[in-house]
Coordinates of C-alpha atoms and ligand atoms in Angstrom, one line a residue:
M1 CA 16.5 2.8 23.0
G2 CA 19.6 4.9 23.5
D3 CA 19.4 8.2 25.5
T4 CA 16.7 9.3 27.9
P5 CA 14.7 12.4 27.1
T6 CA 16.6 15.6 27.9
A7 CA 15.9 19.3 27.2
D8 CA 19.5 20.5 27.4
K9 CA 20.8 19.2 24.1
P10 CA 20.3 21.7 21.2
L11 CA 17.6 21.4 18.6
T12 CA 19.5 20.9 15.4
D13 CA 18.6 21.6 11.8
R14 CA 18.8 17.8 11.2
L15 CA 16.3 17.1 13.9
L16 CA 14.0 19.8 12.5
R17 CA 14.3 18.3 9.0
S18 CA 13.4 14.8 10.4
W19 CA 10.6 16.3 12.4
T20 CA 9.1 18.0 9.3
R21 CA 9.0 14.7 7.6
C22 CA 7.7 12.7 10.5
R23 CA 7.4 13.6 14.2
R24 CA 8.4 10.1 15.3
R25 CA 11.5 10.2 13.2
A26 CA 13.0 13.2 15.1
W27 CA 12.4 11.4 18.4
L28 CA 14.0 8.2 17.1
D29 CA 17.0 10.2 15.7
R30 CA 17.7 11.4 19.2
Y31 CA 16.8 8.4 21.3
G32 CA 16.6 5.4 19.0
D33 CA 19.2 2.6 18.8
N34 CA 21.4 3.5 15.9
Q35 CA 22.2 -0.1 15.3
L36 CA 18.6 -0.7 14.2
R37 CA 18.8 1.9 11.4
L38 CA 18.7 0.6 7.9
Y39 CA 20.7 2.1 5.1
T40 CA 18.9 4.1 2.6
A41 CA 20.5 5.4 -0.6
H42 CA 18.2 8.4 -0.5
R43 CA 20.5 10.6 1.8
T44 CA 23.6 9.7 -0.3
L45 CA 21.6 10.6 -3.5
Q46 CA 20.7 13.9 -1.9
L47 CA 24.4 14.7 -0.9
D48 CA 25.5 13.7 -4.4
D49 CA 23.0 16.0 -5.9
Q50 CA 23.9 18.8 -3.6
Q51 CA 27.6 18.5 -4.4
R52 CA 26.9 18.7 -8.2
S53 CA 24.6 21.8 -7.7
F54 CA 27.2 23.6 -5.6
V55 CA 29.9 22.9 -8.1
A56 CA 27.7 24.3 -10.8
L57 CA 26.8 27.4 -8.7
L58 CA 30.3 28.4 -7.6
A59 CA 33.2 29.4 -9.8
R60 CA 35.7 28.5 -7.1
K61 CA 36.0 25.9 -4.4
P62 CA 34.2 27.2 -1.2
G63 CA 36.2 28.2 1.9
H64 CA 35.8 26.5 5.2
G65 CA 34.3 27.9 8.5
L66 CA 34.4 31.3 10.2
Q67 CA 37.8 32.2 8.8
A68 CA 36.4 31.9 5.2
C69 CA 33.6 34.3 6.2
E70 CA 36.0 36.8 7.6
Q71 CA 38.0 36.6 4.4
G72 CA 34.9 37.1 2.3
A73 CA 35.0 33.8 0.3
D74 CA 32.4 33.5 -2.4
G75 CA 31.1 30.3 -0.8
V76 CA 31.5 28.9 2.7
V77 CA 30.9 25.4 4.0
G78 CA 31.5 23.8 7.4
L79 CA 30.2 26.6 9.5
R80 CA 28.3 25.6 12.7
L81 CA 25.8 28.3 13.8
R82 CA 24.5 28.3 17.4
S83 CA 22.1 30.4 19.4
T84 CA 19.0 30.3 21.7
T85 CA 15.4 31.1 20.8
R86 CA 13.3 33.7 22.6
D87 CA 11.9 30.7 24.6
G88 CA 15.4 29.8 25.7
L89 CA 15.8 26.7 23.5
A90 CA 19.3 26.1 22.3
V91 CA 19.4 25.7 18.5
E92 CA 22.1 24.8 16.1
A93 CA 22.4 24.7 12.3
H94 CA 25.1 23.5 10.0
P95 CA 24.1 25.1 6.6
A96 CA 25.3 23.1 3.6
L97 CA 26.6 26.3 1.9
L98 CA 26.7 30.1 2.5
Q99 CA 26.8 32.4 -0.6
R100 CA 28.4 35.8 -0.5
R101 CA 26.1 38.7 -1.6
K102 CA 26.3 42.5 -1.7
G103 CA 25.7 44.2 1.6
S104 CA 27.3 45.2 4.8
S105 CA 28.1 42.9 7.7
R106 CA 30.6 42.8 10.6
W107 CA 33.1 41.3 8.2
G108 CA 33.0 44.2 5.7
G109 CA 31.1 45.1 2.5
F110 CA 29.4 41.8 1.9
V111 CA 26.9 39.5 3.6
Y112 CA 26.0 35.8 3.3
R113 CA 22.8 33.9 2.7
P114 CA 22.1 30.2 3.2
V115 CA 21.9 27.9 0.2
L116 CA 20.4 24.4 -0.1
A117 CA 19.9 21.9 -3.0
R118 CA 16.5 20.4 -3.1
Q119 CA 15.4 17.2 -4.6
G120 CA 11.9 16.7 -5.9
R121 CA 9.9 18.9 -8.1
R122 CA 8.8 21.6 -5.6
L123 CA 10.1 23.6 -2.8
T124 CA 8.5 22.3 0.4
R125 CA 8.0 23.4 4.0
E126 CA 11.0 21.3 5.0
H127 CA 13.3 23.4 2.7
R128 CA 11.8 26.7 3.8
L129 CA 12.2 25.9 7.5
Q130 CA 15.8 24.8 7.0
L131 CA 16.7 28.0 5.2
A132 CA 14.8 30.1 7.8
L133 CA 16.7 28.5 10.7
A134 CA 20.1 28.9 9.1
G135 CA 19.1 32.5 8.1
R136 CA 18.1 33.4 11.6
L137 CA 21.3 32.1 13.2
L138 CA 23.4 33.6 10.4
E139 CA 21.8 37.0 11.0
R140 CA 23.1 37.1 14.5
L141 CA 26.6 36.0 13.6
Q142 CA 27.1 38.4 10.7
Q143 CA 25.1 41.2 12.4
A144 CA 23.2 41.9 9.2
P145 CA 19.8 40.8 8.0
V146 CA 19.3 37.7 5.9
P147 CA 16.1 38.5 3.9
N148 CA 16.3 35.5 1.7
G149 CA 18.0 32.1 1.0
L150 CA 18.7 30.3 -2.2
A151 CA 17.3 26.9 -3.2
L152 CA 19.0 25.0 -6.1
A153 CA 17.7 22.1 -8.1
G154 CA 18.6 20.2 -11.2
S155 CA 21.7 18.4 -10.0
G156 CA 23.9 20.9 -11.7
R157 CA 23.0 19.8 -15.2
R158 CA 20.6 22.6 -15.8
L159 CA 20.8 24.4 -12.5
E160 CA 17.5 26.0 -11.3
R161 CA 17.8 28.8 -8.8
E162 CA 14.9 30.0 -6.6
T163 CA 15.2 32.9 -4.2
V164 CA 13.2 32.0 -1.0
P165 CA 12.1 34.9 1.2
L166 CA 12.8 34.3 4.8
V167 CA 10.7 37.0 6.4
G168 CA 7.1 37.3 7.5
T169 CA 5.0 34.3 8.5
L170 CA 7.8 31.8 7.9
Q171 CA 9.6 33.1 11.0
H172 CA 6.4 32.5 13.0
Q173 CA 6.2 29.0 11.5
L174 CA 9.8 28.3 12.5
D175 CA 9.2 29.3 16.1
E176 CA 6.1 27.1 16.3
S177 CA 7.9 24.2 14.7
L178 CA 10.9 24.5 17.1
A179 CA 8.5 24.6 20.1
K180 CA 6.6 21.5 18.9
L181 CA 9.9 19.7 18.1
A182 CA 11.1 20.4 21.7
A183 CA 7.8 19.2 23.1
D184 CA 8.0 16.0 21.1
L185 CA 11.6 15.4 22.2
N186 CA 10.6 15.7 25.8
R187 CA 8.1 12.8 25.5
P188 CA 9.1 9.6 27.3
T189 CA 7.8 7.6 24.3
P190 CA 8.0 8.2 20.5
P191 CA 5.1 9.9 18.7
A192 CA 2.7 7.7 16.7
L193 CA 3.7 6.1 13.3
A194 CA 3.4 8.5 10.4
A195 CA -0.2 8.7 9.1
D196 CA 1.1 8.4 5.5
R197 CA 3.3 5.4 5.7
R198 CA 4.5 5.8 2.1
K199 CA 7.2 8.1 3.4
C200 CA 8.6 5.3 5.5
T201 CA 10.2 3.7 2.4
L202 CA 12.8 6.5 2.5
C203 CA 13.4 6.4 6.2
S204 CA 16.2 4.6 8.0
W205 CA 13.9 3.7 10.9
R206 CA 11.5 1.7 8.6
G207 CA 12.7 -1.6 10.1
V208 CA 11.8 -0.5 13.6
C209 CA 8.5 1.1 12.6
N210 CA 7.4 -1.7 10.3
A211 CA 7.9 -4.2 13.1
V212 CA 5.7 -2.0 15.4
A213 CA 3.0 -1.6 12.7
A214 CA 2.9 -5.4 12.2
R215 CA 2.9 -6.1 15.9
E216 CA 0.1 -3.6 16.6
G217 CA -1.9 -4.5 13.5
H218 CA -1.7 -0.9 12.4
L219 CA -4.4 0.0 9.8
S220 CA -1.7 1.2 7.4
E221 CA -0.6 -2.5 7.2
V222 CA -3.8 -3.3 5.3
S223 CA -3.2 -3.0 1.6
G224 CA -5.4 -0.2 0.2
I225 CA -5.4 2.0 3.3
G226 CA -3.6 5.3 3.1
A227 CA -3.5 8.2 5.6
K228 CA -7.0 9.5 4.6
R229 CA -8.8 6.2 4.8
R230 CA -7.2 5.3 8.0
E231 CA -8.4 8.6 9.5
M232 CA -12.0 7.8 8.4
L233 CA -11.8 4.3 9.8
M234 CA -10.4 5.5 13.1
D235 CA -13.2 8.1 13.2
I236 CA -15.8 5.3 13.2
G237 CA -14.0 3.3 15.8
I238 CA -12.0 0.8 13.7
D239 CA -8.6 1.1 15.1
G240 CA -6.6 -1.7 13.7
L241 CA -6.4 -4.6 11.2
T242 CA -8.2 -7.1 13.5
A243 CA -11.1 -4.7 14.1
L244 CA -11.4 -4.2 10.3
A245 CA -11.3 -7.9 9.6
D246 CA -14.1 -8.4 12.2
A247 CA -16.3 -5.6 10.8
D248 CA -19.5 -6.3 9.0
P249 CA -18.9 -5.1 5.4
D250 CA -22.5 -3.8 4.8
R251 CA -22.5 -1.8 8.0
L252 CA -19.1 -0.5 7.3
A253 CA -20.2 0.6 3.8
L254 CA -23.0 2.6 5.3
Q255 CA -20.7 4.2 7.9
L256 CA -18.1 5.1 5.3
E257 CA -20.6 6.5 2.8
R258 CA -20.9 9.6 5.0
F259 CA -17.4 10.5 3.8
G260 CA -18.4 10.0 0.1
E261 CA -20.0 7.3 -1.9
Q262 CA -16.7 6.1 -3.2
H263 CA -15.5 5.2 0.3
G264 CA -18.7 3.1 1.0
A265 CA -18.1 1.2 -2.3
V266 CA -14.7 -0.1 -1.1
A267 CA -15.8 -1.2 2.4
A268 CA -16.3 -4.9 1.4
L269 CA -12.9 -5.0 -0.3
L270 CA -11.1 -3.5 2.7
V271 CA -12.7 -6.0 5.0
A272 CA -11.8 -8.9 2.7
Q273 CA -8.2 -7.7 2.4
A274 CA -7.9 -7.4 6.2
R275 CA -9.4 -10.9 6.6
A276 CA -6.9 -12.4 4.1
Q277 CA -4.0 -10.7 6.1
R278 CA -5.4 -11.8 9.5
D279 CA -5.8 -15.4 8.3
G280 CA -2.7 -15.5 6.1
R281 CA -4.7 -16.9 3.3
A282 CA -4.5 -16.3 -0.5
E283 CA -7.9 -16.2 -2.2
P284 CA -8.7 -16.5 -5.9
L285 CA -11.0 -13.8 -7.3
A286 CA -11.6 -15.0 -10.8
A287 CA -12.0 -18.4 -12.5
S288 CA -10.6 -17.3 -15.9
P289 CA -6.8 -17.7 -16.5
A290 CA -4.8 -14.7 -15.4
L291 CA -2.3 -14.9 -18.3
P292 CA -4.0 -16.4 -21.3
E293 CA -1.5 -14.8 -23.6
L294 CA 1.1 -17.3 -22.4
A295 CA -0.8 -20.4 -23.3
D296 CA 0.7 -20.8 -26.8
A297 CA 3.5 -18.2 -26.7
P298 CA 6.9 -19.3 -28.0
G299 CA 8.6 -17.2 -25.3
V300 CA 8.2 -14.1 -23.1
L301 CA 10.2 -10.9 -22.7
L302 CA 10.4 -9.6 -19.1
Y303 CA 10.7 -5.9 -19.2
D304 CA 11.8 -3.5 -16.5
I305 CA 12.8 0.2 -16.7
E306 CA 15.2 2.0 -14.4
S307 CA 14.6 5.8 -14.2
D308 CA 15.9 9.0 -12.8
P309 CA 12.6 10.7 -11.9
D310 CA 14.0 14.1 -11.2
A311 CA 15.6 14.2 -14.6
R312 CA 12.6 12.5 -16.3
D313 CA 15.1 10.0 -17.7
D314 CA 14.3 6.4 -18.3
F315 CA 18.0 5.4 -18.6
L316 CA 17.7 1.7 -18.8
H317 CA 15.2 -0.6 -20.6
G318 CA 16.1 -4.1 -19.4
F319 CA 14.7 -7.3 -21.0
V320 CA 15.0 -10.9 -19.9
R321 CA 14.4 -13.1 -22.9
L322 CA 12.8 -16.4 -21.8
P323 CA 12.1 -18.9 -24.6
R324 CA 9.8 -21.8 -24.0
G325 CA 11.8 -25.1 -23.8
M326 CA 11.6 -27.9 -26.4
D327 CA 9.3 -29.8 -24.1
G328 CA 6.9 -26.8 -24.0
R329 CA 7.8 -26.0 -20.4
W330 CA 9.2 -22.7 -19.1
D331 CA 12.8 -23.3 -18.2
L332 CA 14.6 -20.4 -16.5
S333 CA 18.0 -21.8 -17.3
L334 CA 17.3 -20.6 -20.9
A335 CA 16.8 -17.0 -19.8
T336 CA 19.2 -14.3 -21.1
Y337 CA 19.5 -10.7 -20.2
H338 CA 19.5 -7.8 -22.7
P339 CA 20.0 -4.3 -21.3
L340 CA 19.3 -1.3 -23.5
L341 CA 21.0 1.8 -22.1
A342 CA 19.3 5.0 -23.1
L343 CA 21.7 7.9 -22.9
Q344 CA 19.9 11.2 -23.1
E345 CA 22.6 12.7 -25.2
H346 CA 22.0 10.1 -27.9
G347 CA 18.3 11.2 -28.2
E348 CA 15.1 9.3 -28.0
A349 CA 15.0 8.4 -31.7
A350 CA 18.1 6.2 -31.3
C351 CA 16.7 4.6 -28.2
W352 CA 13.4 3.9 -30.0
A353 CA 15.2 2.4 -33.0
R354 CA 16.9 -0.1 -30.8
L355 CA 13.8 -0.9 -28.8
S356 CA 11.6 -1.4 -31.9
R357 CA 14.2 -3.6 -33.5
L358 CA 14.2 -5.8 -30.5
L359 CA 10.4 -6.0 -30.3
K360 CA 10.1 -6.7 -34.0
R361 CA 12.3 -9.8 -33.5
Y362 CA 9.7 -11.2 -31.1
P363 CA 6.3 -10.2 -32.5
D364 CA 4.5 -13.2 -30.8
W365 CA 6.2 -13.0 -27.5
P366 CA 4.2 -11.3 -24.7
V367 CA 6.2 -8.6 -22.9
L368 CA 5.6 -9.0 -19.2
H369 CA 6.1 -6.1 -16.8
Y370 CA 5.0 -5.2 -13.3
G371 CA 3.0 -2.1 -12.9
E372 CA 2.0 0.4 -15.6
T373 CA 5.3 2.4 -15.8
E374 CA 6.8 0.3 -18.6
S375 CA 3.7 0.1 -20.7
L376 CA 3.0 3.9 -20.4
A377 CA 6.7 4.8 -21.1
L378 CA 7.0 2.5 -24.1
R379 CA 3.7 3.4 -25.7
R380 CA 4.3 7.2 -25.2
M381 CA 7.7 6.9 -26.8
A382 CA 6.3 4.9 -29.7
Q383 CA 3.6 7.5 -30.3
R384 CA 6.2 10.4 -30.1
Q385 CA 8.3 8.5 -32.6
G386 CA 5.4 8.3 -35.1
M387 CA 4.1 4.7 -34.6
G388 CA 0.7 4.4 -36.3
G389 CA -2.6 3.4 -34.7
T390 CA -2.6 -0.3 -35.8
D391 CA 0.9 -0.9 -34.6
L392 CA 0.2 1.0 -31.4
A393 CA -2.8 -1.3 -30.8
A394 CA -0.6 -4.4 -31.4
L395 CA 2.0 -3.1 -29.0
R396 CA -0.6 -2.5 -26.4
R397 CA -1.8 -6.1 -26.8
Q398 CA 1.7 -7.4 -26.5
L399 CA 2.3 -5.6 -23.2
V400 CA 1.0 -7.6 -20.2
D401 CA 0.9 -6.0 -16.8
V402 CA 1.5 -8.9 -14.3
H403 CA 0.6 -6.6 -11.4
E404 CA -2.8 -5.8 -12.8
R405 CA -3.5 -9.5 -13.6
L406 CA -2.5 -10.5 -10.1
R407 CA -4.7 -7.8 -8.5
R408 CA -7.6 -8.9 -10.7
H409 CA -7.2 -12.6 -10.0
W410 CA -5.9 -12.9 -6.5
R411 CA -6.2 -11.5 -3.0
L412 CA -3.0 -12.0 -1.1
P413 CA -2.3 -11.9 2.6
L414 CA 0.2 -9.1 2.1
S415 CA 0.3 -5.4 3.1
S416 CA 1.4 -4.5 -0.4
Y417 CA 1.1 -5.8 -3.9
G418 CA 4.4 -4.2 -4.9
L419 CA 6.9 -6.4 -6.7
K420 CA 9.4 -6.6 -3.8
T421 CA 6.7 -7.7 -1.3
V422 CA 5.0 -10.2 -3.6
A423 CA 8.1 -11.8 -5.0
D424 CA 9.7 -12.0 -1.5
W425 CA 6.5 -13.8 -0.3
L426 CA 6.9 -16.3 -3.1
G427 CA 10.4 -17.0 -2.0
F428 CA 12.3 -15.1 -4.7
R429 CA 15.6 -13.6 -3.6
W430 CA 17.4 -10.7 -5.2
G431 CA 21.1 -11.4 -5.9
Q432 CA 22.1 -8.1 -4.3
P433 CA 20.2 -8.0 -1.0
G434 CA 18.9 -4.6 0.3
V435 CA 19.3 -2.9 -3.1
D436 CA 16.3 -0.8 -4.2
G437 CA 15.5 1.7 -7.0
A438 CA 17.2 4.5 -5.0
R439 CA 20.5 2.6 -4.8
A440 CA 20.3 1.8 -8.6
L441 CA 19.7 5.5 -9.3
L442 CA 22.7 6.4 -7.1
W443 CA 24.9 3.9 -9.0
W444 CA 23.6 5.4 -12.3
R445 CA 24.4 9.0 -11.3
Q446 CA 27.8 7.9 -10.1
W447 CA 28.5 6.1 -13.4
R448 CA 27.1 8.9 -15.6
G449 CA 29.1 11.6 -13.8
S450 CA 28.3 15.2 -15.1
G451 CA 27.5 13.9 -18.6
R452 CA 30.7 15.6 -19.9
G453 CA 32.8 12.6 -20.3
D454 CA 33.7 11.9 -16.7
R455 CA 32.1 8.5 -16.5
G456 CA 32.4 6.5 -13.3
H457 CA 33.6 2.9 -12.9
V458 CA 31.9 0.3 -15.1
Q459 CA 31.2 -1.8 -12.0
A460 CA 28.4 0.6 -11.1
L461 CA 26.7 -0.3 -14.5
R462 CA 27.1 -4.0 -13.8
W463 CA 25.4 -3.6 -10.4
I464 CA 22.5 -1.8 -12.1
F465 CA 22.2 -4.5 -14.7
A466 CA 22.2 -7.2 -12.1
Y467 CA 19.5 -5.4 -10.1
N468 CA 17.4 -4.7 -13.2
R469 CA 17.7 -8.3 -14.4
D470 CA 16.6 -9.5 -11.0
D471 CA 13.5 -7.3 -11.2
G472 CA 12.7 -9.0 -14.5
L473 CA 13.2 -12.4 -13.0
A474 CA 11.0 -11.4 -9.9
T475 CA 8.3 -10.5 -12.4
W476 CA 8.6 -13.9 -13.8
A477 CA 8.4 -15.5 -10.3
V478 CA 5.0 -13.8 -9.9
A479 CA 3.8 -14.9 -13.5
A480 CA 5.0 -18.4 -12.9
W481 CA 3.1 -18.6 -9.6
L482 CA -0.1 -17.4 -11.4
L483 CA 0.4 -20.1 -14.1
A484 CA 1.0 -22.8 -11.4
Q485 CA -2.2 -21.9 -9.6
E486 CA -4.1 -22.4 -12.9
D487 CA -2.4 -25.7 -13.4
S488 CA -3.3 -26.9 -9.9
V489 CA -6.9 -25.9 -10.4
R490 CA -7.0 -27.7 -13.8
K491 CA -5.5 -30.9 -12.3
G492 CA -7.4 -30.7 -9.0
Ligands
SF4_501 S1 9.7 4.7 9.4 FE1 7.9 6.0 9.0 S2 6.9 6.2 10.9 FE2 8.9 5.5 11.4 S3 10.1 7.3 11.8 FE3 10.4 6.8 9.6 S4 8.8 8.0 8.6 FE4 8.2 8.0 10.7

């Protein structure tokens, strides 16, 4: 760890943001060893998004710092605001943008209000607290009230503006949050791991925290246990993976039933999963073949979509075409990659025409994908584009969810059945290490530009294609493993 706990450093808006996401994260931001942080494209995506939103909001380039405020610039960046709270805590904020409004301040006949660009579908507590902190400090500097802030969304393409009131209970929440943040930062050791570990995938401290979770046998390490179930298990005295693996399933079912019948029903599955992970053992769950569609198939298409969830845009439909070799075996050296880029400005009908042409060329080839995203997206598009019931049923039969088959046929000693974890366990390696969906999305946004002809470098597209192709090959790695298990059972 780096620094030792100290109360004299200011509480910053960055620390407050981290703390709103996870109490432990703020502590690590201040005292953790920065060399152990892992890059996440999420922050870069956010900054990229913010930049586009601000450009769409302002007619002119914003001014910089206090001087720009004094001159009454329409937008101001680079201003550092400092003050102390009623409790004597030093606080500091660095608002991304200030917007000029009508009013009266120490600088003349105008005032400023803080602006932020939010990602995601909704305004959250994190956004409100950020605006409230900036507003409070700005109020003191400009000597005029800041009754509201502005939240932008839509990455500038179809800019949404939401006025956020900064008065009333929000101020009380801000005081409470700052006091709790200060208390957490005064602890000699970091707060516990986040109860909901899904948020860890976007956090730069995930390497450090995953190692702690694995070492401690944290319950969140058991596949199928989220924040709520973990709380229930802790409540009945099961405090870790080993305790869960040692539990009697029938007794556990009775104990969990008091939280609702559905929780009792999964007790045996949770214990079995914990045992598989404790013992490092893969366990077959069904005798039937996992992928019977492949028995006589002349080939398979491996299908993976890349999306921009905020824009509800499936921008890439990637297919790896894998024909069966002359000797009847699956030979990866025959695989070829076929990316179908779906530009929103070309419309869905054009995308569907290309997709259906490709699928029609391979009517007997199962289309393998991992998770339900691809199947849902393709079938919904087909329906919107007027595909009839019989064809839709045939398309449905052609789509094979390898993740679903894996879950139905195998219990694995893994904390997750996600493609990355499973393929990694099978020894598959992505050509571009450390790349994830967020990085691919960043490349996409950089390549696409504003959508008004300012395309980025074509290399960004090549990286996306390579990543997408590897996801298809990783799906095949899982399918090939399933086939190999059946082979070994048949021979053994
Ligand atoms: S990795 Fe998870 S637990 Fe660790 S600081 Fe980040 S969000 Fe919190």
